[in-house]
Short mmCIF file of C-alpha atoms in Angstrom, two decimals:
data_model
loop_
_atom_site.label_atom_id
_atom_site.label_comp_id
_atom_site.label_asym_id
_atom_site.label_seq_id
_atom_site.Cartn_x
_atom_site.Cartn_y
_atom_site.Cartn_z
CA MET A 646 49.10 14.07 -14.20
CA SER A 647 47.87 14.97 -10.70
CA SER A 648 45.69 12.60 -8.73
CA GLU A 649 42.74 15.03 -8.97
CA ASN A 650 43.01 15.17 -12.75
CA ALA A 651 43.30 11.40 -12.89
CA ASP A 652 40.16 11.00 -10.79
CA ALA A 653 38.26 13.45 -12.98
CA GLU A 654 39.39 11.64 -16.11
CA GLU A 655 38.27 8.33 -14.62
CA VAL A 656 34.83 9.75 -13.85
CA ARG A 657 34.49 11.10 -17.39
CA ALA A 658 35.53 7.75 -18.84
CA GLU A 659 33.04 5.93 -16.67
CA LYS A 660 30.21 8.26 -17.71
CA SER A 661 31.19 7.88 -21.36
CA GLU A 662 31.04 4.10 -21.03
CA GLN A 663 27.65 4.29 -19.28
CA ALA A 664 26.31 6.55 -22.02
CA THR A 665 27.11 3.93 -24.66
CA THR A 666 25.82 0.99 -22.60
CA VAL A 667 22.28 -0.08 -23.40
CA TRP A 668 20.63 -1.84 -20.48
CA ASP A 669 17.91 -4.38 -21.07
CA VAL A 670 15.76 -2.89 -18.29
CA VAL A 671 16.18 0.29 -16.24
CA VAL A 672 14.01 0.55 -13.13
CA VAL A 673 13.46 3.98 -11.58
CA GLY A 674 12.75 3.84 -7.84
CA ALA A 675 13.99 1.26 -5.32
CA GLY A 676 10.92 0.83 -3.14
CA PRO A 677 9.02 -2.49 -2.98
CA ALA A 678 7.65 -2.07 -6.51
CA GLY A 679 10.97 -1.11 -8.07
CA ALA A 680 12.99 -3.74 -6.21
CA SER A 681 10.47 -6.42 -7.20
CA ALA A 682 10.60 -5.32 -10.84
CA ALA A 683 14.41 -5.32 -10.82
CA TYR A 684 14.48 -8.76 -9.21
CA ALA A 685 12.01 -10.23 -11.73
CA ALA A 686 13.98 -8.89 -14.69
CA ALA A 687 17.36 -9.89 -13.24
CA VAL A 688 16.37 -13.49 -12.48
CA ALA A 689 15.35 -13.75 -16.14
CA GLY A 690 19.02 -13.16 -16.99
CA ARG A 691 18.68 -9.59 -18.25
CA ARG A 692 21.02 -6.65 -17.60
CA VAL A 693 19.15 -4.50 -15.10
CA LEU A 694 19.96 -1.08 -13.65
CA LEU A 695 18.06 0.09 -10.55
CA LEU A 696 18.09 3.86 -9.95
CA GLU A 697 17.17 5.46 -6.59
CA LYS A 698 17.34 9.16 -5.75
CA ALA A 699 17.87 8.61 -2.00
CA GLU A 700 20.61 6.82 -0.16
CA LEU A 701 19.48 3.50 1.29
CA PRO A 702 18.11 2.73 3.78
CA ARG A 703 15.66 5.63 3.96
CA TYR A 704 12.46 6.28 5.93
CA LYS A 705 9.04 6.07 4.32
CA THR A 706 5.69 7.10 5.80
CA CYS A 707 4.01 3.71 6.02
CA GLY A 708 2.34 1.53 8.63
CA GLY A 709 4.49 -1.40 7.53
CA GLY A 710 1.81 -4.09 7.63
CA ILE A 711 2.73 -7.25 5.69
CA ILE A 712 -0.45 -9.12 4.83
CA GLY A 713 -0.66 -12.50 3.10
CA PRO A 714 -0.56 -11.24 -0.51
CA SER A 715 2.61 -9.27 0.32
CA ARG A 716 4.27 -12.28 1.94
CA ASP A 717 3.38 -14.49 -1.01
CA SER A 718 4.92 -12.03 -3.48
CA LEU A 719 8.35 -11.89 -1.84
CA PRO A 720 11.42 -13.38 -3.56
CA PRO A 721 12.05 -17.02 -2.61
CA GLY A 722 14.04 -17.30 0.60
CA PHE A 723 13.44 -13.69 1.63
CA GLU A 724 13.59 -13.31 5.42
CA LEU A 725 10.98 -10.86 6.65
CA PRO A 726 12.49 -8.47 9.25
CA LEU A 727 9.39 -8.65 11.43
CA GLN A 728 9.15 -6.30 14.38
CA ASP A 729 5.95 -7.94 15.63
CA ARG A 730 3.43 -10.65 14.77
CA VAL A 731 -0.19 -9.58 15.03
CA HIS A 732 -2.68 -11.95 16.69
CA ALA A 733 -5.31 -9.46 17.83
CA VAL A 734 -7.08 -6.41 16.41
CA THR A 735 -8.92 -3.79 18.42
CA PHE A 736 -11.59 -1.95 16.43
CA SER A 737 -13.10 1.34 17.62
CA LEU A 738 -15.44 3.95 16.16
CA ASN A 739 -13.81 7.34 16.68
CA GLY A 740 -12.55 6.17 20.08
CA ARG A 741 -15.82 4.52 21.17
CA PHE A 742 -17.43 1.08 21.08
CA ALA A 743 -14.00 -0.59 21.18
CA ARG A 744 -13.81 -4.34 20.84
CA THR A 745 -10.83 -6.63 20.43
CA ARG A 746 -10.90 -9.78 18.31
CA ARG A 747 -8.15 -12.35 18.80
CA SER A 748 -6.81 -15.22 16.72
CA ARG A 749 -4.59 -18.16 17.66
CA ARG A 750 -2.77 -17.86 14.36
CA MET A 751 -0.84 -14.87 13.12
CA LEU A 752 -2.95 -12.42 11.12
CA PHE A 753 -0.13 -10.37 9.60
CA GLY A 754 3.34 -9.07 10.36
CA LEU A 755 4.81 -5.61 10.96
CA VAL A 756 8.06 -4.29 9.53
CA ASN A 757 10.07 -1.10 9.46
CA ARG A 758 10.21 0.11 5.88
CA PRO A 759 13.92 1.05 5.82
CA GLU A 760 14.94 -2.53 6.67
CA PHE A 761 12.26 -4.12 4.51
CA ASP A 762 13.03 -2.05 1.41
CA ALA A 763 16.79 -2.51 1.81
CA GLY A 764 16.29 -6.28 2.02
CA LEU A 765 14.31 -6.32 -1.23
CA VAL A 766 16.98 -4.28 -2.99
CA GLU A 767 19.62 -6.69 -1.73
CA GLN A 768 17.66 -9.58 -3.24
CA ALA A 769 17.54 -7.77 -6.59
CA GLN A 770 21.29 -7.21 -6.43
CA LYS A 771 21.92 -10.86 -5.64
CA ALA A 772 19.87 -11.74 -8.70
CA GLY A 773 22.20 -9.59 -10.80
CA ALA A 774 20.69 -6.09 -10.84
CA GLU A 775 23.05 -3.12 -10.48
CA LEU A 776 22.07 -0.38 -8.01
CA ARG A 777 22.85 3.32 -8.25
CA THR A 778 21.69 5.60 -5.42
CA GLY A 779 21.68 9.38 -5.14
CA VAL A 780 20.45 9.60 -8.73
CA THR A 781 17.58 11.88 -9.76
CA VAL A 782 15.74 11.33 -13.05
CA SER A 783 14.70 14.52 -14.77
CA ARG A 784 12.90 13.09 -17.81
CA VAL A 785 12.40 10.13 -20.13
CA GLU A 786 12.70 10.39 -23.91
CA GLN A 787 11.55 7.88 -26.51
CA HIS A 788 12.22 10.15 -29.49
CA GLY A 789 14.81 12.79 -30.27
CA PRO A 790 18.57 13.18 -30.51
CA ALA A 791 19.25 11.36 -27.20
CA VAL A 792 17.57 8.20 -28.54
CA PRO A 793 19.78 6.24 -30.96
CA ASP A 794 17.02 4.04 -32.39
CA ARG A 795 13.36 3.07 -32.01
CA ARG A 796 14.20 0.16 -29.73
CA THR A 797 15.81 2.40 -27.11
CA VAL A 798 14.59 4.68 -24.31
CA ALA A 799 16.72 7.49 -22.92
CA VAL A 800 16.55 8.19 -19.18
CA VAL A 801 18.02 11.65 -18.63
CA LEU A 802 19.42 12.31 -15.16
CA ALA A 803 19.51 15.64 -13.32
CA ASP A 804 23.27 16.01 -13.89
CA GLY A 805 22.81 15.65 -17.65
CA GLU A 806 23.88 12.03 -17.91
CA THR A 807 21.80 9.85 -20.23
CA VAL A 808 21.09 6.19 -19.45
CA LEU A 809 19.87 4.02 -22.32
CA ALA A 810 17.57 1.02 -22.03
CA ARG A 811 15.41 -1.31 -24.13
CA ALA A 812 12.63 -0.99 -21.53
CA VAL A 813 11.98 1.25 -18.52
CA VAL A 814 9.92 0.53 -15.41
CA GLY A 815 8.71 3.54 -13.43
CA ALA A 816 8.42 2.85 -9.69
CA ASP A 817 9.32 6.33 -8.47
CA GLY A 818 6.16 7.12 -6.53
CA SER A 819 2.86 8.80 -7.33
CA ALA A 820 4.51 12.18 -7.95
CA GLY A 821 7.42 10.79 -9.96
CA ARG A 822 8.65 11.70 -13.42
CA ILE A 823 7.84 8.35 -15.02
CA GLY A 824 4.15 8.47 -14.13
CA ALA A 825 3.97 11.97 -15.59
CA HIS A 826 5.63 10.70 -18.80
CA VAL A 827 3.14 7.86 -19.12
CA GLY A 828 0.21 10.16 -18.32
CA VAL A 829 -1.12 8.43 -15.21
CA LYS A 830 -4.53 9.79 -14.19
CA LEU A 831 -5.68 9.79 -10.56
CA ASP A 832 -9.13 10.16 -9.05
CA GLN A 833 -8.60 9.58 -5.32
CA VAL A 834 -6.02 11.47 -3.27
CA ASP A 835 -5.66 10.98 0.48
CA LEU A 836 -3.46 12.50 3.14
CA GLY A 837 -1.74 10.22 5.65
CA LEU A 838 -0.06 11.58 8.78
CA GLU A 839 2.10 9.37 10.96
CA ALA A 840 4.22 9.49 14.12
CA GLU A 841 6.86 7.00 15.23
CA ILE A 842 6.57 7.11 19.03
CA PRO A 843 9.19 5.41 21.27
CA VAL A 844 7.51 4.09 24.43
CA PRO A 845 8.66 2.49 27.70
CA ALA A 846 8.86 -1.29 27.93
CA SER A 847 5.67 -1.48 30.00
CA VAL A 848 3.67 0.33 27.31
CA ALA A 849 5.25 -1.69 24.52
CA GLU A 850 4.31 -4.91 26.32
CA ASP A 851 0.65 -3.83 26.48
CA TRP A 852 0.60 -3.49 22.69
CA LYS A 853 2.67 -6.55 21.78
CA GLY A 854 0.92 -8.67 19.17
CA ARG A 855 -2.09 -6.34 18.90
CA VAL A 856 -3.00 -3.47 16.58
CA LEU A 857 -5.72 -0.85 16.84
CA ILE A 858 -7.90 0.30 13.93
CA ASP A 859 -10.09 3.32 14.65
CA TRP A 860 -12.78 4.34 12.17
CA GLY A 861 -12.36 8.11 12.11
CA PRO A 862 -14.59 11.20 12.33
CA MET A 863 -14.32 12.31 8.67
CA PRO A 864 -15.83 10.32 5.78
CA GLY A 865 -13.40 7.59 4.73
CA SER A 866 -10.91 8.31 7.51
CA TYR A 867 -9.35 5.88 9.94
CA GLY A 868 -6.43 5.64 12.34
CA TRP A 869 -4.05 2.87 13.36
CA VAL A 870 -1.56 1.82 16.00
CA PHE A 871 1.07 -0.69 14.87
CA PRO A 872 3.53 -1.89 17.55
CA LYS A 873 7.13 -2.45 16.52
CA GLY A 874 9.19 -3.40 19.53
CA ASP A 875 9.81 -0.31 21.65
CA THR A 876 8.11 2.00 19.10
CA LEU A 877 4.46 2.50 18.20
CA THR A 878 3.63 3.60 14.67
CA VAL A 879 0.54 5.79 15.07
CA GLY A 880 -1.15 7.29 12.03
CA VAL A 881 -4.35 8.52 10.44
CA ILE A 882 -5.54 8.97 6.87
CA SER A 883 -8.39 10.87 5.23
CA ALA A 884 -9.31 12.58 1.98
CA ARG A 885 -7.05 15.35 0.78
CA GLY A 886 -8.57 18.74 1.44
CA GLU A 887 -9.15 17.83 5.10
CA GLY A 888 -5.64 18.81 6.21
CA ALA A 889 -6.55 20.68 9.39
CA ALA A 890 -9.12 18.08 10.43
CA THR A 891 -6.70 15.25 9.70
CA LYS A 892 -4.00 16.85 11.83
CA ARG A 893 -6.51 17.40 14.62
CA TYR A 894 -7.66 13.78 14.35
CA LEU A 895 -4.08 12.55 14.79
CA GLU A 896 -3.51 14.81 17.80
CA ASP A 897 -6.77 13.71 19.44
CA PHE A 898 -6.08 10.08 18.59
CA ILE A 899 -2.64 10.16 20.24
CA ALA A 900 -4.00 11.96 23.30
CA ARG A 901 -6.90 9.53 23.64
CA LEU A 902 -4.46 6.63 23.64
CA GLY A 903 -2.49 8.19 26.48
CA LEU A 904 0.57 8.70 24.28
CA ALA A 905 0.67 12.50 24.19
CA GLY A 906 3.40 12.57 26.81
CA PHE A 907 5.87 10.70 24.59
CA GLU A 908 7.94 12.61 22.03
CA PRO A 909 7.72 11.20 18.49
CA ALA A 910 11.06 10.24 16.98
CA ILE A 911 9.66 10.94 13.49
CA SER A 912 6.56 12.84 12.36
CA SER A 913 5.75 12.68 8.66
CA GLY A 914 3.06 13.05 6.05
CA HIS A 915 2.39 11.54 2.66
CA LEU A 916 -0.21 11.75 -0.11
CA THR A 917 -1.56 8.46 -1.47
CA ARG A 918 -3.08 8.45 -4.94
CA CYS A 919 -5.35 5.88 -6.62
CA ARG A 920 -5.50 5.60 -10.40
CA SER A 921 -8.67 6.19 -12.37
CA ASP A 922 -10.10 3.22 -14.27
CA ASP A 923 -8.93 4.56 -17.63
CA SER A 924 -5.44 5.56 -16.50
CA PRO A 925 -2.66 4.23 -18.76
CA LEU A 926 -0.10 1.76 -17.45
CA SER A 927 2.41 2.19 -20.25
CA ARG A 928 3.67 4.44 -22.99
CA GLY A 929 5.84 2.95 -25.68
CA ARG A 930 8.58 0.95 -23.96
CA VAL A 931 7.88 2.47 -20.53
CA LEU A 932 5.75 0.74 -17.86
CA VAL A 933 4.61 2.03 -14.47
CA CYS A 934 3.86 0.02 -11.33
CA GLY A 935 3.12 0.50 -7.63
CA ASP A 936 2.44 4.05 -6.46
CA ALA A 937 3.77 5.42 -9.76
CA ALA A 938 0.80 3.74 -11.46
CA GLY A 939 -1.67 4.72 -8.72
CA LEU A 940 -2.05 1.09 -7.66
CA LEU A 941 -3.24 0.64 -4.09
CA GLU A 942 -6.35 -0.58 -2.29
CA PRO A 943 -8.79 2.38 -2.23
CA TRP A 944 -10.52 1.57 1.06
CA THR A 945 -7.60 0.78 3.35
CA ARG A 946 -5.00 2.52 1.12
CA GLU A 947 -2.80 -0.57 1.58
CA GLY A 948 -0.02 -0.33 -0.98
CA ILE A 949 2.79 -2.76 -0.17
CA SER A 950 1.08 -5.84 -1.61
CA PHE A 951 0.02 -3.87 -4.71
CA ALA A 952 3.61 -2.64 -5.12
CA LEU A 953 5.13 -6.11 -4.81
CA ARG A 954 2.64 -7.75 -7.15
CA SER A 955 2.61 -5.05 -9.81
CA GLY A 956 6.39 -4.70 -9.61
CA ARG A 957 6.90 -8.38 -10.29
CA LEU A 958 4.55 -8.23 -13.29
CA ALA A 959 6.23 -5.06 -14.59
CA GLY A 960 9.65 -6.69 -14.40
CA GLU A 961 8.47 -9.79 -16.23
CA TRP A 962 6.76 -7.86 -19.02
CA ALA A 963 9.63 -5.37 -19.28
CA VAL A 964 11.83 -8.33 -20.24
CA ARG A 965 9.46 -9.11 -23.11
CA ILE A 966 9.37 -5.47 -24.19
CA ALA A 967 13.17 -5.37 -24.15
CA GLU A 968 13.17 -8.34 -26.52
CA ALA A 969 10.64 -6.74 -28.89
CA ASN A 970 12.16 -5.82 -32.25
CA ASP A 971 9.58 -3.26 -33.28
CA ALA A 972 6.99 -0.87 -31.88
CA VAL A 973 4.09 -3.21 -32.69
CA ASP A 974 5.53 -6.07 -30.66
CA ALA A 975 6.49 -3.72 -27.81
CA ARG A 976 2.94 -2.37 -27.76
CA ARG A 977 1.52 -5.89 -27.68
CA GLN A 978 3.63 -6.78 -24.62
CA ALA A 979 2.68 -3.53 -22.87
CA LEU A 980 -1.00 -4.30 -23.45
CA ASN A 981 -0.46 -7.76 -22.00
CA TYR A 982 1.00 -6.15 -18.88
CA ALA A 983 -1.99 -3.81 -18.61
CA PHE A 984 -4.38 -6.75 -18.99
CA ALA A 985 -2.59 -8.69 -16.23
CA ILE A 986 -2.82 -5.70 -13.88
CA LYS A 987 -6.47 -4.96 -14.59
CA ALA A 988 -7.53 -8.61 -14.37
CA GLY A 989 -6.01 -8.95 -10.90
CA LEU A 990 -5.27 -5.77 -9.00
CA GLY A 991 -7.82 -3.79 -11.01
CA VAL A 992 -10.63 -6.06 -9.85
CA GLU A 993 -9.47 -5.72 -6.23
CA MET A 994 -9.44 -1.94 -6.58
CA ALA A 995 -12.99 -1.94 -7.97
CA VAL A 996 -14.27 -3.84 -4.92
CA GLY A 997 -12.20 -1.57 -2.69
CA ARG A 998 -13.93 1.48 -4.17
CA ARG A 999 -17.31 -0.03 -3.35
CA MET A 1000 -16.18 -0.67 0.21
CA LEU A 1001 -14.84 2.87 0.53
CA ALA A 1002 -18.13 4.34 -0.69
CA LEU A 1003 -19.97 2.33 1.96
CA PHE A 1004 -17.41 3.15 4.65
CA GLU A 1005 -17.59 6.89 3.90
CA ARG A 1006 -21.35 6.91 4.41
CA ARG A 1007 -21.79 4.44 7.27
CA PRO A 1008 -18.63 3.54 9.19
CA GLY A 1009 -20.80 2.49 12.14
CA LEU A 1010 -22.44 -0.20 10.03
CA LEU A 1011 -19.07 -1.67 9.06
CA HIS A 1012 -17.85 -1.47 12.64
CA ALA A 1013 -20.93 -3.34 13.84
CA THR A 1014 -20.52 -5.95 11.13
CA ILE A 1015 -16.87 -6.79 11.70
CA THR A 1016 -17.14 -6.76 15.50
CA GLY A 1017 -20.56 -8.42 15.75
CA LEU A 1018 -20.69 -10.98 12.94
CA ARG A 1019 -18.35 -13.94 13.07
CA PRO A 1020 -18.41 -14.48 9.25
CA ALA A 1021 -17.22 -10.90 8.79
CA TRP A 1022 -14.34 -11.41 11.22
CA ASN A 1023 -13.44 -14.69 9.52
CA ALA A 1024 -13.39 -12.88 6.18
CA PHE A 1025 -11.06 -10.26 7.66
CA THR A 1026 -8.67 -12.94 8.90
CA ASP A 1027 -8.75 -14.77 5.56
CA ILE A 1028 -7.87 -11.57 3.68
CA THR A 1029 -5.05 -10.53 6.01
CA ARG A 1030 -3.53 -14.02 5.95
CA GLY A 1031 -3.73 -14.24 2.17
CA SER A 1032 -6.22 -17.10 1.97
CA THR A 1033 -8.30 -14.84 -0.27
CA THR A 1034 -8.57 -11.25 -1.40
CA LEU A 1035 -11.43 -8.80 -0.98
CA ALA A 1036 -12.31 -9.30 -4.64
CA GLY A 1037 -11.91 -13.06 -4.39
CA LEU A 1038 -14.19 -13.17 -1.37
CA VAL A 1039 -16.93 -11.23 -3.14
CA ARG A 1040 -16.50 -13.30 -6.30
CA SER A 1041 -16.52 -16.73 -4.65
CA ASN A 1042 -18.75 -16.20 -1.64
CA GLY A 1043 -22.39 -15.82 -2.56
CA ILE A 1044 -23.35 -14.45 0.85
CA ALA A 1045 -20.64 -11.78 0.74
CA ARG A 1046 -21.52 -10.85 -2.84
CA ARG A 1047 -25.24 -10.51 -2.15
CA ALA A 1048 -24.66 -8.67 1.12
CA LEU A 1049 -22.44 -6.13 -0.63
CA ASP A 1050 -25.04 -5.73 -3.39
CA VAL A 1051 -27.72 -5.08 -0.76
CA LEU A 1052 -25.52 -2.56 1.03
CA ASP A 1053 -24.70 -0.90 -2.30
CA ARG A 1054 -28.40 -0.39 -2.96
CA ARG A 1055 -29.08 0.91 0.53
CA MET A 1056 -26.15 3.25 0.65
CA ALA A 1057 -25.97 4.43 -2.98
CA PRO A 1058 -25.74 8.25 -3.14
CA THR A 1059 -28.38 9.83 -5.35
CA ASP A 1060 -25.75 11.61 -7.43
CA GLY A 1061 -23.65 8.51 -7.95
CA MET A 1062 -20.66 9.97 -6.16
CA THR A 1063 -18.93 9.17 -2.91
CA LEU A 1064 -19.13 11.66 -0.07
CA ARG A 1065 -15.72 13.06 -0.89
CA GLY A 1066 -17.04 13.77 -4.42
CA ALA A 1067 -15.47 16.87 -5.83
CA ALA A 1068 -14.55 18.12 -2.37
CA GLN A 1069 -10.95 17.05 -2.80
CA SER A 1070 -9.12 20.24 -3.56
CA GLY A 1071 -5.76 20.84 -5.16
CA PRO A 1072 -4.04 19.20 -8.13
CA THR A 1073 -4.33 15.46 -8.66
CA SER A 1074 -1.91 15.10 -11.55
CA ALA A 1075 1.00 12.70 -11.32
CA ASP A 1076 3.47 15.53 -10.80
CA ALA A 1077 1.62 17.12 -7.86
CA ASP A 1078 3.78 18.01 -4.87
CA VAL A 1079 3.71 15.23 -2.27
CA SER A 1080 4.75 17.49 0.55
CA ASP A 1081 2.06 20.13 0.12
CA PRO A 1082 2.77 22.49 3.05
CA ALA A 1083 -0.89 23.40 3.45
CA GLU A 1084 -1.82 19.76 3.85
CA LEU A 1085 0.99 18.76 6.18
CA THR A 1086 0.59 21.78 8.49
CA GLY A 1087 -3.18 21.55 8.62
CA ALA A 1088 -3.76 24.92 6.99
CA VAL A 1089 -6.72 23.63 5.04
CA GLY A 1090 -10.11 23.98 6.75
CA VAL A 1091 -12.61 21.23 7.48
CA SER A 1092 -14.87 20.55 4.50
CA GLY A 1093 -18.24 19.43 5.68
CA ALA A 1094 -19.51 17.69 8.77
CA SER A 1095 -21.45 14.46 9.02
CA ASP A 1096 -23.22 12.28 11.53
CA LEU A 1097 -20.85 9.39 10.90
CA SER A 1098 -19.52 9.43 14.43
CA GLY A 1099 -22.82 8.26 15.82
CA PRO A 1100 -23.39 4.87 17.47
CA ALA A 1101 -22.75 1.75 15.44
CA ASP A 1102 -25.98 0.57 13.83
CA ALA A 1103 -25.76 -3.16 14.38
CA SER A 1104 -29.32 -3.77 13.20
CA ASP A 1105 -28.57 -2.45 9.71
CA ALA A 1106 -25.55 -4.75 9.43
CA LEU A 1107 -27.55 -7.77 10.54
CA ASP A 1108 -30.50 -6.86 8.31
CA ALA A 1109 -28.24 -6.52 5.27
CA ALA A 1110 -26.65 -9.89 5.91
CA SER A 1111 -30.06 -11.46 6.46
CA ASP A 1112 -31.28 -10.00 3.16
CA ALA A 1113 -28.41 -11.80 1.43
CA ALA A 1114 -28.74 -15.13 3.23
CA ASP A 1115 -30.07 -16.67 6.39
CA VAL A 1116 -27.33 -15.34 8.65
CA SER A 1117 -28.09 -15.43 12.34
CA ALA A 1118 -26.71 -13.17 15.02
CA PRO A 1119 -23.31 -14.19 16.42
CA ASP A 1120 -23.15 -16.81 19.11
CA ALA A 1121 -23.29 -15.48 22.64
CA SER A 1122 -19.93 -17.05 23.31
CA ASP A 1123 -18.41 -14.91 20.59
CA VAL A 1124 -19.72 -11.58 21.85
CA SER A 1125 -17.83 -9.84 24.60
CA ALA A 1126 -18.61 -6.72 26.52
CA PRO A 1127 -17.37 -3.55 24.79
CA ASP A 1128 -13.92 -2.36 25.77
CA ALA A 1129 -13.80 0.65 28.02
CA PRO A 1130 -13.57 3.85 25.95
CA GLY A 1131 -11.17 6.72 26.58
CA GLY A 1132 -7.91 7.06 28.47
CA ALA A 1133 -4.63 5.23 28.08
CA ASP A 1134 -6.37 1.85 27.92
CA ALA A 1135 -8.91 2.83 25.29
CA SER A 1136 -7.65 -0.02 23.15
CA GLY A 1137 -9.22 -2.45 25.60
CA VAL A 1138 -8.40 -5.90 26.85
CA ALA A 1139 -8.28 -8.64 24.28
CA ASP A 1140 -11.11 -11.16 24.09
CA ALA A 1141 -10.58 -14.84 24.56
CA PRO A 1142 -9.33 -16.60 21.41
CA ASP A 1143 -12.00 -17.05 18.76
CA ALA A 1144 -12.87 -20.73 18.69
CA SER A 1145 -13.77 -20.49 15.02
CA ASP A 1146 -10.07 -20.04 14.25
CA ALA A 1147 -8.98 -23.34 15.75
CA PRO A 1148 -9.66 -25.80 12.89
CA ASP A 1149 -7.88 -23.73 10.22
CA ALA A 1150 -4.65 -25.09 8.82
CA PRO A 1151 -1.71 -22.82 9.60
CA ASP A 1152 -0.30 -20.76 6.76
CA VAL A 1153 2.51 -18.90 8.57
CA PRO A 1154 4.25 -20.63 11.47
CA ASP A 1155 4.84 -18.39 14.46
CA SER A 1156 8.37 -19.73 14.81
CA GLY A 1157 9.46 -17.54 11.92
CA VAL A 1158 8.39 -16.11 8.60
CA LYS A 1159 10.28 -17.10 5.50
CA ARG A 1160 9.32 -17.26 1.86
CA SER A 1161 10.48 -20.66 0.63
CA GLU A 1162 10.96 -21.92 -2.86
#
């Protein structure tokens, strides 16, 4: 027998063996959600197969911010590959009224997704999960000739191979096959555009330890600059259907920062999708998590912490589903997973929607609040460090809860809808094309103008807070002159450290970031 025939026979034998193997848990997608799910199932001692269509490491359009909830959800002992540690944030309103707030303690960290994702997959493998890359899933079957019994799910690959499992976790993104199988429903779709811009050492030094958040010109839009060594990650996001305006915002944003003369190493686009309240999280023995489930924070569109947390829960509950002997028990475990998601991440998403509705209508009010009121800045630092969540803050802090209620009443649209309303065009189903050419090239026209780029209305912010509690204006020592707008230094010079930060107990030492047991 020739060597070629022997190799072919070996491949056929391997596929035949795989076809008869029934895995406890198969996870589709090796991003943060999928890797977390695979890790959680593997550490429970189950046989886990992790499928990924790309070869790792691979690039993902993402700012790469690691806030406290993300850090706290990492596997024990995981070393974060931080590119920078953020101690200062510059806020601006469409390039104007810039102000920088600084903290003595780290607010959050910045990573490159290829390294971060690969590290999470490695942790899952160390726990016992098996990884297969370059594998595309075409469909999932829970009934039919490919399914040997009612306890088994068939994952059919593009090359015709069938992988069998007792439970399946879908973490293959918002346009993936598993979300379509489950029937995930989405009601908020946004377009993010991003450029990875290499810069000289002198420019990189100016940005070290500081990020920029710019509240943008379209309702619900904002931009960011995240420094990562000798590269700046610069991006913007806004509602889908604003493709041309979003592209123009990114171009203007880069030019305003004085970065137009530097050639981006990577330019990319991505659609983010938030689930509707009644969207399913399971179907039979199949669960979805992360982007595949439409789980992300609606206001900031932050998704890494939602991916890590939902992935861990999906892996844990998938183990229980794999152990279920009948459909009734499997359904009970799937409902338990859905309850866990809705009780935690679902509550955070509900508060995020309220914040987005406010932000869409009055970004100037929010800008004035976070730059002019010390309690608002302290709340921002607590959320980014993981001391609390947006939902936890509203739930536990009477002032924050009443202030948001007041702002809700003041800003509530008469028709009960956000400004984006039905203006989002194009399909929003789980199998919609992520790389819509019209969106990414800016072929879509601008839908509607607004006066949201006007001056920040500080009086409204202060009035709302005063309606909720006796909150005075910030101390004079905490208010600095606005940063100079425009030009290469539009980000401004950082303020002196905020004295209100000093008494806080440290949660992440600057000497290094490590998740310990």
